[in-house]
Coordinates of N, CA and C in Angstrom, one line a residue:
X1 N 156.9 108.7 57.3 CA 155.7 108.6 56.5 C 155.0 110.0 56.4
X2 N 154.7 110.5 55.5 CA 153.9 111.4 55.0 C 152.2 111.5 55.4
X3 N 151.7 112.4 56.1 CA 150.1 112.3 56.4 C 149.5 112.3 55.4
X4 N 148.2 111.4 54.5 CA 147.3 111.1 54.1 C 146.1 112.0 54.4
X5 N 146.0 111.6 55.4 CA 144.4 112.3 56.1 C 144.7 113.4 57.6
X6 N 143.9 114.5 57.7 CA 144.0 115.1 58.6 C 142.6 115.8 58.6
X7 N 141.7 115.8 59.7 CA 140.8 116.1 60.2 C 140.7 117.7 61.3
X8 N 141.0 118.0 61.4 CA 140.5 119.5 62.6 C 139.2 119.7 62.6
X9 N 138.9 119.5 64.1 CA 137.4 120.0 64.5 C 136.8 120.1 63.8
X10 N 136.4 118.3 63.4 CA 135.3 118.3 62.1 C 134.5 118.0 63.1
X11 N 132.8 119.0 62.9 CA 131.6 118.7 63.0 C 130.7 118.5 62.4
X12 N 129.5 118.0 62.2 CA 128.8 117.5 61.6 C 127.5 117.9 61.8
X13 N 126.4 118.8 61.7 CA 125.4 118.9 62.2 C 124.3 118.7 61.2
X14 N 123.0 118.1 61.3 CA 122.0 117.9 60.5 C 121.0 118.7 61.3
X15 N 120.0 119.1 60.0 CA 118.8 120.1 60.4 C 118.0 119.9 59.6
X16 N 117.0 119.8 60.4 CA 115.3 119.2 60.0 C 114.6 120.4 60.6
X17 N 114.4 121.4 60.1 CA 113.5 122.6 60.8 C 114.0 123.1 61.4
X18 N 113.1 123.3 62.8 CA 114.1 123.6 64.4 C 114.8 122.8 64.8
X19 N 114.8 121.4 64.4 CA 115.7 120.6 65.3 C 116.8 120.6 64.7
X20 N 118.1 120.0 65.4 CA 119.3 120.0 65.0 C 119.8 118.6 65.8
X21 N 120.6 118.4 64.6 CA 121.4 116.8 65.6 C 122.8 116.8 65.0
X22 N 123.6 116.9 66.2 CA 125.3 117.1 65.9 C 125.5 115.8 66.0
X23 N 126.0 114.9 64.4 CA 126.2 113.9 64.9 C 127.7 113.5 64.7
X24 N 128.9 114.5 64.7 CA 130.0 114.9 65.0 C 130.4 116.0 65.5
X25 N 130.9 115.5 66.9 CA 131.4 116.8 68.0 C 132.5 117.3 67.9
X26 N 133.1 117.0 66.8 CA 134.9 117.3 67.3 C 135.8 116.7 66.6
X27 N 136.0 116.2 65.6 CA 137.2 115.2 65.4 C 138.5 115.6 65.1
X28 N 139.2 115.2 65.6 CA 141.1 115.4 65.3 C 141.1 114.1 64.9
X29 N 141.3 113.7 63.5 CA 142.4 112.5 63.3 C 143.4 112.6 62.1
X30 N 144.9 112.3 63.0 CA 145.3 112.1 61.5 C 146.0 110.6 60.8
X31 N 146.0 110.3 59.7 CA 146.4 109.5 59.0 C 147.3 109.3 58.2
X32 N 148.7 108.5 58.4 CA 149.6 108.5 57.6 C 149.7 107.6 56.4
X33 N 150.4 107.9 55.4 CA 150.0 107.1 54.1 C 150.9 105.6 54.9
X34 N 150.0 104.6 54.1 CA 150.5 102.7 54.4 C 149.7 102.6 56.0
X35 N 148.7 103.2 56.6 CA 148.3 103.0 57.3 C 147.2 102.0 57.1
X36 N 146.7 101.1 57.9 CA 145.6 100.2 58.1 C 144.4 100.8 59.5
X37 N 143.3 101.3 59.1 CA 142.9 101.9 60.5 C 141.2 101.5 59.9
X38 N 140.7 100.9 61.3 CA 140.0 100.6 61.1 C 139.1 101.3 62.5
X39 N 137.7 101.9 61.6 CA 136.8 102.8 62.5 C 135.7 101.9 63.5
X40 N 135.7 101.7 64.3 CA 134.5 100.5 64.9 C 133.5 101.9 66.4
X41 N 132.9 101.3 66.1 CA 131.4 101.7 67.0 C 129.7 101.2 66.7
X42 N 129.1 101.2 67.6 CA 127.6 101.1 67.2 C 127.0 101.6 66.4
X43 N 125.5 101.2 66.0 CA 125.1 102.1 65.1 C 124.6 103.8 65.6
X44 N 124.3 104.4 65.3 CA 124.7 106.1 65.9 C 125.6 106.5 66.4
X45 N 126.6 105.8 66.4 CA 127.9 106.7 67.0 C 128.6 107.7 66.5
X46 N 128.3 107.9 64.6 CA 128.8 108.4 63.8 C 129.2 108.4 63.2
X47 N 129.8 106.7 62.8 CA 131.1 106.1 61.7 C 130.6 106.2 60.5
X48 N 129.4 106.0 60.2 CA 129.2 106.8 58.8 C 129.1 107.7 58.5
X49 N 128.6 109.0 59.5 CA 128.8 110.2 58.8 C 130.6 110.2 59.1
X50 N 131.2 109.5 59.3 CA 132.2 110.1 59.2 C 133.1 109.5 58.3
X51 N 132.3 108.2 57.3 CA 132.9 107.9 56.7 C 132.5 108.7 55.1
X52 N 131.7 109.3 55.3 CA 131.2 110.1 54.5 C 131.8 111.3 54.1
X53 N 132.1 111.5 54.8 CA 133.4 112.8 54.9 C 134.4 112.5 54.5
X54 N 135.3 110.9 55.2 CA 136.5 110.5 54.6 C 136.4 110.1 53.1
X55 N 135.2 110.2 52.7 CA 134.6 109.6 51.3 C 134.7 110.8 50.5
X56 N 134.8 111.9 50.5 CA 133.7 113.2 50.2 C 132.4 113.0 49.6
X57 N 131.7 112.5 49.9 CA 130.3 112.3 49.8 C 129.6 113.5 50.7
X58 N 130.2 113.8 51.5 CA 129.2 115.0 52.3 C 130.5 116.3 52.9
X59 N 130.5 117.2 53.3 CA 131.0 118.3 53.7 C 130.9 118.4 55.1
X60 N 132.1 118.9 56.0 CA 131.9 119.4 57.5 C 130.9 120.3 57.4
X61 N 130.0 120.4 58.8 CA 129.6 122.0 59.2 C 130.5 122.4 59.5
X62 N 131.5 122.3 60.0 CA 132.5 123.1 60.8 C 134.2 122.6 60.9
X63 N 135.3 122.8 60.8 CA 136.4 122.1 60.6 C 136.6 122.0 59.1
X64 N 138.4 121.2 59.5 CA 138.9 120.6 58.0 C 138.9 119.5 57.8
X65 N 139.4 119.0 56.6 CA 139.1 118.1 55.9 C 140.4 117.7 54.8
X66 N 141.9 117.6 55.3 CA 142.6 117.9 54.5 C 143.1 116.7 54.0
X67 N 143.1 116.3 52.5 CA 143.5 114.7 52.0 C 144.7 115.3 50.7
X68 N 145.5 114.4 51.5 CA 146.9 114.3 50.5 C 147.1 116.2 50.3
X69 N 147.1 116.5 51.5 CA 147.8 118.6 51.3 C 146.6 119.4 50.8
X70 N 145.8 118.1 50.4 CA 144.5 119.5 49.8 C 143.1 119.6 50.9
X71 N 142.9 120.8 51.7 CA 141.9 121.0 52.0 C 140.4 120.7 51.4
X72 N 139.7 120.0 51.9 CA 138.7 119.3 51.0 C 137.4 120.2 51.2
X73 N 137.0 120.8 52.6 CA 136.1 121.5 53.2 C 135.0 122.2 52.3
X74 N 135.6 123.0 51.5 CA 134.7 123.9 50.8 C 135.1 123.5 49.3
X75 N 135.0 122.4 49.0 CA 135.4 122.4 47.8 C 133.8 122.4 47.1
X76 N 133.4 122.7 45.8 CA 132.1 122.2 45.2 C 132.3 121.1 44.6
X77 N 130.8 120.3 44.5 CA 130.6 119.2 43.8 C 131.4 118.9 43.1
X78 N 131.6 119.3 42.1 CA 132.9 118.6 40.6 C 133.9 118.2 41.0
X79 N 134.4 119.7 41.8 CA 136.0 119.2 42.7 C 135.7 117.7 43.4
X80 N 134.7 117.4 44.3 CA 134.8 116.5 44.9 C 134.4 115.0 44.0
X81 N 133.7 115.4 43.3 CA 133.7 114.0 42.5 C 134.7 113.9 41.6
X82 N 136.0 114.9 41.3 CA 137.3 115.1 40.6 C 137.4 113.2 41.7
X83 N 137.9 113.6 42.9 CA 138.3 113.3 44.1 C 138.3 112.0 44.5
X84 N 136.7 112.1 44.4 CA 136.1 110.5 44.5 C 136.3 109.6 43.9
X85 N 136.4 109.6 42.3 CA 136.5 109.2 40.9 C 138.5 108.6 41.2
X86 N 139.1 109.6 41.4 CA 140.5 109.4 41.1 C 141.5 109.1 42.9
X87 N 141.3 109.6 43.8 CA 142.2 109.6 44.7 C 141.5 108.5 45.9
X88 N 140.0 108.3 45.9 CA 139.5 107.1 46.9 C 138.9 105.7 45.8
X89 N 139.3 104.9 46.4 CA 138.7 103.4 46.1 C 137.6 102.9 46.9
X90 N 136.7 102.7 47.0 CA 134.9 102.5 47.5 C 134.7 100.9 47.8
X91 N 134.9 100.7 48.6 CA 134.3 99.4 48.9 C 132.8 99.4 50.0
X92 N 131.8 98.8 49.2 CA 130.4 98.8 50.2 C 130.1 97.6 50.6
X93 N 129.3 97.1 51.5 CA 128.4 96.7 52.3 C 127.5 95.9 51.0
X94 N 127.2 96.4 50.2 CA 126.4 96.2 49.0 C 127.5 96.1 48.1
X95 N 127.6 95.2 47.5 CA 128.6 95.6 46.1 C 128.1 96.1 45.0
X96 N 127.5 97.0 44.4 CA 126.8 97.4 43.9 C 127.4 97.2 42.3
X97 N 126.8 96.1 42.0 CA 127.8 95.6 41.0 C 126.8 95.7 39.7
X98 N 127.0 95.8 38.2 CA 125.7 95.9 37.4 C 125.4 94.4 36.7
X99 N 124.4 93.6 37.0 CA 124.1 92.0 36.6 C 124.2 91.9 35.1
X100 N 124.2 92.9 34.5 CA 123.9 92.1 32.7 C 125.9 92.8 32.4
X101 N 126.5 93.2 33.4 CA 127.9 93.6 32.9 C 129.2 92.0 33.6
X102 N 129.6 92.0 33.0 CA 130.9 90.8 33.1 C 132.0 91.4 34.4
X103 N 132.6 90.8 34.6 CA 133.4 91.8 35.8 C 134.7 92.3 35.6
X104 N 135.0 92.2 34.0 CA 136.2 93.2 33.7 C 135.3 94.4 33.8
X105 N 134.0 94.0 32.9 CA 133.1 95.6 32.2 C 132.9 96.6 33.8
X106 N 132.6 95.9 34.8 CA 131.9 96.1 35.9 C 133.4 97.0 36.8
X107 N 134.4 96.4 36.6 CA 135.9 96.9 37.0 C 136.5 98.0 35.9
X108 N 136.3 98.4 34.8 CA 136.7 99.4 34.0 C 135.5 100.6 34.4
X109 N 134.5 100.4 35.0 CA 133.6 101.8 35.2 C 134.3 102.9 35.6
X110 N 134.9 103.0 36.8 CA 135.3 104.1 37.2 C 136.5 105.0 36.0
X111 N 137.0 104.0 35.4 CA 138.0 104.2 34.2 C 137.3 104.9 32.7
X112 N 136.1 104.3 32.8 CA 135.2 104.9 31.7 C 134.7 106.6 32.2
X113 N 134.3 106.5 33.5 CA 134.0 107.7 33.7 C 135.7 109.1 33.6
X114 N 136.8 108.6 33.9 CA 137.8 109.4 33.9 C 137.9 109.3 32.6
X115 N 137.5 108.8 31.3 CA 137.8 109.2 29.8 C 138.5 108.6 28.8
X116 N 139.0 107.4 29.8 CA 139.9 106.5 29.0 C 140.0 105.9 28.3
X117 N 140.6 105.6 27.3 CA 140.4 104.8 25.8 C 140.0 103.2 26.4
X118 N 139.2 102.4 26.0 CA 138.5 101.0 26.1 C 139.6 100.1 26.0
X119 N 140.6 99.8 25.1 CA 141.6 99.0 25.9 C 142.6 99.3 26.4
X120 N 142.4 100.6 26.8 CA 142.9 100.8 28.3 C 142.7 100.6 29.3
X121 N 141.4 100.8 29.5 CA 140.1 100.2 30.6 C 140.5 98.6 30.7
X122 N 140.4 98.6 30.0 CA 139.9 96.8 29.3 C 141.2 95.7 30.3
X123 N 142.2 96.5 29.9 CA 143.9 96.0 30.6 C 144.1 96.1 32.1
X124 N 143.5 97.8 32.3 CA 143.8 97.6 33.4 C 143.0 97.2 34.6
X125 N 141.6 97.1 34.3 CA 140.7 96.0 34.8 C 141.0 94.9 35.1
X126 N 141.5 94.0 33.6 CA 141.9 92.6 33.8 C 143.1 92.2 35.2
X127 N 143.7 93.4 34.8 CA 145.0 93.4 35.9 C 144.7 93.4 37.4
X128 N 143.5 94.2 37.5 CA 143.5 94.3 39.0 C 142.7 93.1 39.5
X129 N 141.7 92.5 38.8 CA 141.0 91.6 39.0 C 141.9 90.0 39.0
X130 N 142.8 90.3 38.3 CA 144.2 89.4 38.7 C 144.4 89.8 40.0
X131 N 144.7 91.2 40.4 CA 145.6 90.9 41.8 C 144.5 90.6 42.9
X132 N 143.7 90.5 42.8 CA 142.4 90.6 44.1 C 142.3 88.6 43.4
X133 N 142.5 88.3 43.0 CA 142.6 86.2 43.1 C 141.7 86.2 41.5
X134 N 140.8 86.7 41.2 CA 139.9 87.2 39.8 C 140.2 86.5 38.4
X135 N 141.7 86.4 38.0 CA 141.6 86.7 36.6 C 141.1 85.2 35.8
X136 N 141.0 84.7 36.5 CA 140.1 83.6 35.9 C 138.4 83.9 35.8
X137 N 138.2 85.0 36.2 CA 136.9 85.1 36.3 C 136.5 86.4 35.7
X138 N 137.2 86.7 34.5 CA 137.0 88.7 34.1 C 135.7 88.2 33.7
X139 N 135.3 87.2 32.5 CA 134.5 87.0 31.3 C 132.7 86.7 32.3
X140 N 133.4 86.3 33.7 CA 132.2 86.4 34.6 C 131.0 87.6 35.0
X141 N 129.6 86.7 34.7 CA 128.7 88.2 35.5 C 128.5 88.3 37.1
X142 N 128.0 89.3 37.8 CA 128.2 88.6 39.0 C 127.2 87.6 39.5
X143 N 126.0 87.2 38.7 CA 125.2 85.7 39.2 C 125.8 84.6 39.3
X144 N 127.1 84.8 38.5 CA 127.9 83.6 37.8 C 129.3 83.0 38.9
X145 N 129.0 84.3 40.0 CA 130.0 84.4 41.2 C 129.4 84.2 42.7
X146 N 130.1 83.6 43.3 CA 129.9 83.5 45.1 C 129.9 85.3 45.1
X147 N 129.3 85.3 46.4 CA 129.1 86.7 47.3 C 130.8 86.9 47.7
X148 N 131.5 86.2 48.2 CA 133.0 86.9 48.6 C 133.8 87.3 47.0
X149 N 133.1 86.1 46.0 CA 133.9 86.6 44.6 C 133.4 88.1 44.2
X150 N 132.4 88.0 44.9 CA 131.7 89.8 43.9 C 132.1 90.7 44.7
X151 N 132.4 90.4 46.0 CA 133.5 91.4 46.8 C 134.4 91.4 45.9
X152 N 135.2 90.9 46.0 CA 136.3 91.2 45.0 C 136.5 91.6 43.8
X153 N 135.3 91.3 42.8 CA 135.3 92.5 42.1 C 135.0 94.0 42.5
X154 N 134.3 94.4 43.4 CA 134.2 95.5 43.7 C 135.0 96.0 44.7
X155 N 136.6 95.2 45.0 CA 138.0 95.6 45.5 C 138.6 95.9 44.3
X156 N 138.3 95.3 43.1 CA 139.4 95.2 42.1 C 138.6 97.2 41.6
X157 N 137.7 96.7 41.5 CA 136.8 98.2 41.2 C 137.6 99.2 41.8
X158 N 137.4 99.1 43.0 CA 137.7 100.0 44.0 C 139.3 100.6 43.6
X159 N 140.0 99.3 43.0 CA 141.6 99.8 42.9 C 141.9 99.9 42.0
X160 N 141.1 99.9 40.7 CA 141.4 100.4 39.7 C 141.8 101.7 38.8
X161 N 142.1 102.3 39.8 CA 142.4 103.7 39.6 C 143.2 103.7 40.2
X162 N 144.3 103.2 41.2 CA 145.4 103.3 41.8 C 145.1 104.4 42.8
X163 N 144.0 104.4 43.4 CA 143.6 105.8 44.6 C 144.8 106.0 46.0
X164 N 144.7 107.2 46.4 CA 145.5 107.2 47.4 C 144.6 106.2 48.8
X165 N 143.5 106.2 48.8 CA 142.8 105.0 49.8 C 141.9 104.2 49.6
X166 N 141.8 103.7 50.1 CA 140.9 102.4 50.1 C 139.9 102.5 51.3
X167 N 138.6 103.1 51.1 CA 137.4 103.2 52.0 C 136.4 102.1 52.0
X168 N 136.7 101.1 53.4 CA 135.7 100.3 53.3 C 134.5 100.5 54.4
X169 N 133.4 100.1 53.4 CA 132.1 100.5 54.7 C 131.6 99.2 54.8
X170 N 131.9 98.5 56.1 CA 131.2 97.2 56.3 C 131.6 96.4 55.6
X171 N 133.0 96.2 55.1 CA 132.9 95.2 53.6 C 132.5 94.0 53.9
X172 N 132.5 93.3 54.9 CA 132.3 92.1 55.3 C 131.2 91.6 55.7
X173 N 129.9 92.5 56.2 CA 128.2 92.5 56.2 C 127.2 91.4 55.8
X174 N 128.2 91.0 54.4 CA 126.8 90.5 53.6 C 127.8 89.3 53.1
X175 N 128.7 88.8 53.9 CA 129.7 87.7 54.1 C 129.2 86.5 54.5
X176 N 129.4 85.3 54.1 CA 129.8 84.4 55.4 C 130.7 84.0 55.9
X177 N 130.7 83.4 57.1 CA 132.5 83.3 58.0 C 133.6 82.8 57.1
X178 N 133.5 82.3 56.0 CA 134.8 81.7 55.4 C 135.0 82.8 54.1
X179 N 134.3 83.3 53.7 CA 134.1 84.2 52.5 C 134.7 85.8 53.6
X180 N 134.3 86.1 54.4 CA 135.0 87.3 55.2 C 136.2 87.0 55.6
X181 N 136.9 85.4 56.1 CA 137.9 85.2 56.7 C 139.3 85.7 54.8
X182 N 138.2 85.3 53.8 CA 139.2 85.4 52.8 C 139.6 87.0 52.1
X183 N 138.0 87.8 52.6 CA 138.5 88.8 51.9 C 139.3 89.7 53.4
X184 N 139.0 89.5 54.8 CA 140.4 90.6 55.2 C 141.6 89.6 55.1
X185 N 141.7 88.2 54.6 CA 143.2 87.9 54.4 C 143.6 89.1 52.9
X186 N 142.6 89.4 51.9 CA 143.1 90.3 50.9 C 143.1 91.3 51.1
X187 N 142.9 92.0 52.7 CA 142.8 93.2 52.8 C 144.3 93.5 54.1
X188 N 144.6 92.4 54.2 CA 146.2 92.0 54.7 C 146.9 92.3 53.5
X189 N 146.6 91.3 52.7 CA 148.0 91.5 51.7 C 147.3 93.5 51.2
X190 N 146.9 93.6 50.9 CA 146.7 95.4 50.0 C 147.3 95.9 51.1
X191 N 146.7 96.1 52.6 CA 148.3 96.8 53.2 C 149.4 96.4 53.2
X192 N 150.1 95.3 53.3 CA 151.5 94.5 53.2 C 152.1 95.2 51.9
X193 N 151.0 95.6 51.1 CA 151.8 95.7 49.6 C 152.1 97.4 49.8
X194 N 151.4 98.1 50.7 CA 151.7 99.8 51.1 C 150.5 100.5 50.8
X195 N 149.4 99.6 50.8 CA 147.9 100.5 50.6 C 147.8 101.2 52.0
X196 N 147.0 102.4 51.7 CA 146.2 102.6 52.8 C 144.6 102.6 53.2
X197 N 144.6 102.1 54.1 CA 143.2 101.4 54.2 C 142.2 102.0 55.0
X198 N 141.4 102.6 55.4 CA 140.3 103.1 56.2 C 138.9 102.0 56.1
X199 N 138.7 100.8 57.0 CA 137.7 100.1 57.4 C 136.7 100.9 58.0
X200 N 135.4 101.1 57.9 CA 134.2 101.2 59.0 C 133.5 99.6 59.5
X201 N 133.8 99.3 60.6 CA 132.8 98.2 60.9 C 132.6 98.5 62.4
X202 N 131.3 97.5 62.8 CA 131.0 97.1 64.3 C 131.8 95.9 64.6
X203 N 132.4 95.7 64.2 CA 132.7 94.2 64.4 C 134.2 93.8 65.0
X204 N 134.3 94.1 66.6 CA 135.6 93.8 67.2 C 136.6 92.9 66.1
X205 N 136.2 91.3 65.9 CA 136.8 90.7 65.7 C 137.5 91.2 63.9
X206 N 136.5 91.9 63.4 CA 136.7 92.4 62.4 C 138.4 93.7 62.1
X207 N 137.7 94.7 63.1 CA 138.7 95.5 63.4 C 140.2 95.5 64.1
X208 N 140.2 93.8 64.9 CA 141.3 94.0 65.1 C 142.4 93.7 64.0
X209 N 141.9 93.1 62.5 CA 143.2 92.8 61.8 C 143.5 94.0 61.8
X210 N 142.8 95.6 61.8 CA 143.9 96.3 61.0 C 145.0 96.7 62.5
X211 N 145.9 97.8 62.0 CA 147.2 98.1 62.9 C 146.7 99.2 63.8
X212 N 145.8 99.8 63.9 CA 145.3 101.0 64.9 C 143.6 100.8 64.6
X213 N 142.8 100.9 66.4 CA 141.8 101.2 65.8 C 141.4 102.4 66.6
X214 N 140.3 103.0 66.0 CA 139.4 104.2 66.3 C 138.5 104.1 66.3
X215 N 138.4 104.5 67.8 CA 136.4 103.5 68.8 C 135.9 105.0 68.8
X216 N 135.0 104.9 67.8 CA 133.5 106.3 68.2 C 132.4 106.1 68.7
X217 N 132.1 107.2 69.7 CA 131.3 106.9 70.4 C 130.0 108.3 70.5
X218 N 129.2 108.7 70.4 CA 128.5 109.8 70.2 C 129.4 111.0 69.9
X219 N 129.2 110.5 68.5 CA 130.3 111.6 67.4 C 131.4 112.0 68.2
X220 N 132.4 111.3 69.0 CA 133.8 111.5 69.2 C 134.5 110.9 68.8
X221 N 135.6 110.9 68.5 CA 136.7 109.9 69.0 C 137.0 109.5 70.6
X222 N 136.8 108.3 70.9 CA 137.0 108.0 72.5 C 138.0 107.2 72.8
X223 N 138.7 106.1 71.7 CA 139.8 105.4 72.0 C 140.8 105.5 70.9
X224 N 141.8 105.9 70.7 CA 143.0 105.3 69.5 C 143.5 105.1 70.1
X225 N 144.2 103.6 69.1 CA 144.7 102.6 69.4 C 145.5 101.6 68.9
X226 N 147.1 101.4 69.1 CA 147.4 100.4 68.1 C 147.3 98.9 68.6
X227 N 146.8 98.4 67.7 CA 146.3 96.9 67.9 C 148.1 96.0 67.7
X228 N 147.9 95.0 68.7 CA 148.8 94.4 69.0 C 149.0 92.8 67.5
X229 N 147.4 92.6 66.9 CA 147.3 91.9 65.7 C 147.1 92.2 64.5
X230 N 147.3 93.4 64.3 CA 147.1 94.5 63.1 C 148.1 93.3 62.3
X231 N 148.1 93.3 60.3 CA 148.7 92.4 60.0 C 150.2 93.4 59.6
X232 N 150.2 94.2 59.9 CA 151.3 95.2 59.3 C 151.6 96.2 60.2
X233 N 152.6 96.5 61.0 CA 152.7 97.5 62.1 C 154.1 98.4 61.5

């Protein structure tokens, strides 16, 4: 397998005047493509600034940042929203879905922004919202959907661009137990099928479907680990 993701002495430091708060000390990780890895720690430990970085949403102070052979580090803004737009898939905590748009319209965005002719959008929206359980539900808005269905459009969102990963932050937060139990059975099959997946959660029970996890703890890495119930090893 080919590395995906590679990290070197990524730091992170924030500044508010005099003060300063490193809220990443160090990170080495790397990532092979078809991996399932899921990030788990408390809140301040770091997992979002460091999913922020795996996102390019924010830049190291210090270290690299290298996705799919390209050094991300110093890239400028355009480059990275080049990035964002085409090589990661976004799954949030919030599905940030738009209420007066249908959920093909809501699944073609990121496609609109890359330039693409409208029934091209249009197709391959439908399609992905087929593979995430959906396609009975394109002509839907999301009032018109359960909370696990509107996850899923904002999986189908997320993979409508065929990205090299799949970044989820918390996807399962604003779940209930049978609506979470359904969307990581979908996040079994997207690895099964050779996605690669990067989870952030607190949530042991959450973390152990994937196949390795990564415990941070005051901006380190402190445990990697392969999980013995990961759904794909």
């Amino acid at each position: 397998m080919s590395t995906l993701i590679e990290l070197t002495g990524v730091r992170k430091t924030y500044r508010s005047g005099s003060l300063e708060f490193e809220a990443l000390r160090g990170i080495d990780i790397r990532i092979d493509e078809g991996e399932y890895v899921a990030v788990i720690g408390p809140s301040g430990s770091g997992k979002s600034t460091l999913m922020n970085l795996l996102g390019c949403l924010d830049l190291p102070t210090e270290g690299r940042y290298v996705l799919e052979g390209e050094d991300t580090s110093s890239l400028d803004e355009a480059a990275l929203a080049a990035i964002r737009n085409r090589r990661i898939g976004f799954v949030f905590q919030q599905f940030h879905l738009l209420p007066s748009m249908t959920a093909w319209r809501n699944v073609e965005l990121p496609l609109a922004y890359a330039g693409l002719p409208r029934p091209e959008r249009r197709e391959r929206a439908i399609a992905a919202l087929d593979k995430v359980g959906l396609g009975d539900r394109v002509d839907h808005r999301p009032g018109e959907l359960s909370g696990g269905q509107q996850q899923r459009v904002a999986v189908a969102r997320a993979l409508v661009t065929e990205p090299a990963l799949l970044l989820a932050d918390e996807p399962t937060g604003n779940l209930d137990s049978r609506s979470t139990g359904d969307m990581l059975e979908l996040f079994d099959e997207l690895h099964a099928s050779g996605r690669t997946i990067v989870l952030i959660t607190h949530e042991p029970d959450v973390a152990t479907r994937a196949g390795r996890n990564l415990v941070i703890d005051d901006g380190l890495i402190t445990i990697d680990r392969t999980t013995t119930t990961g759904a794909r090893t």
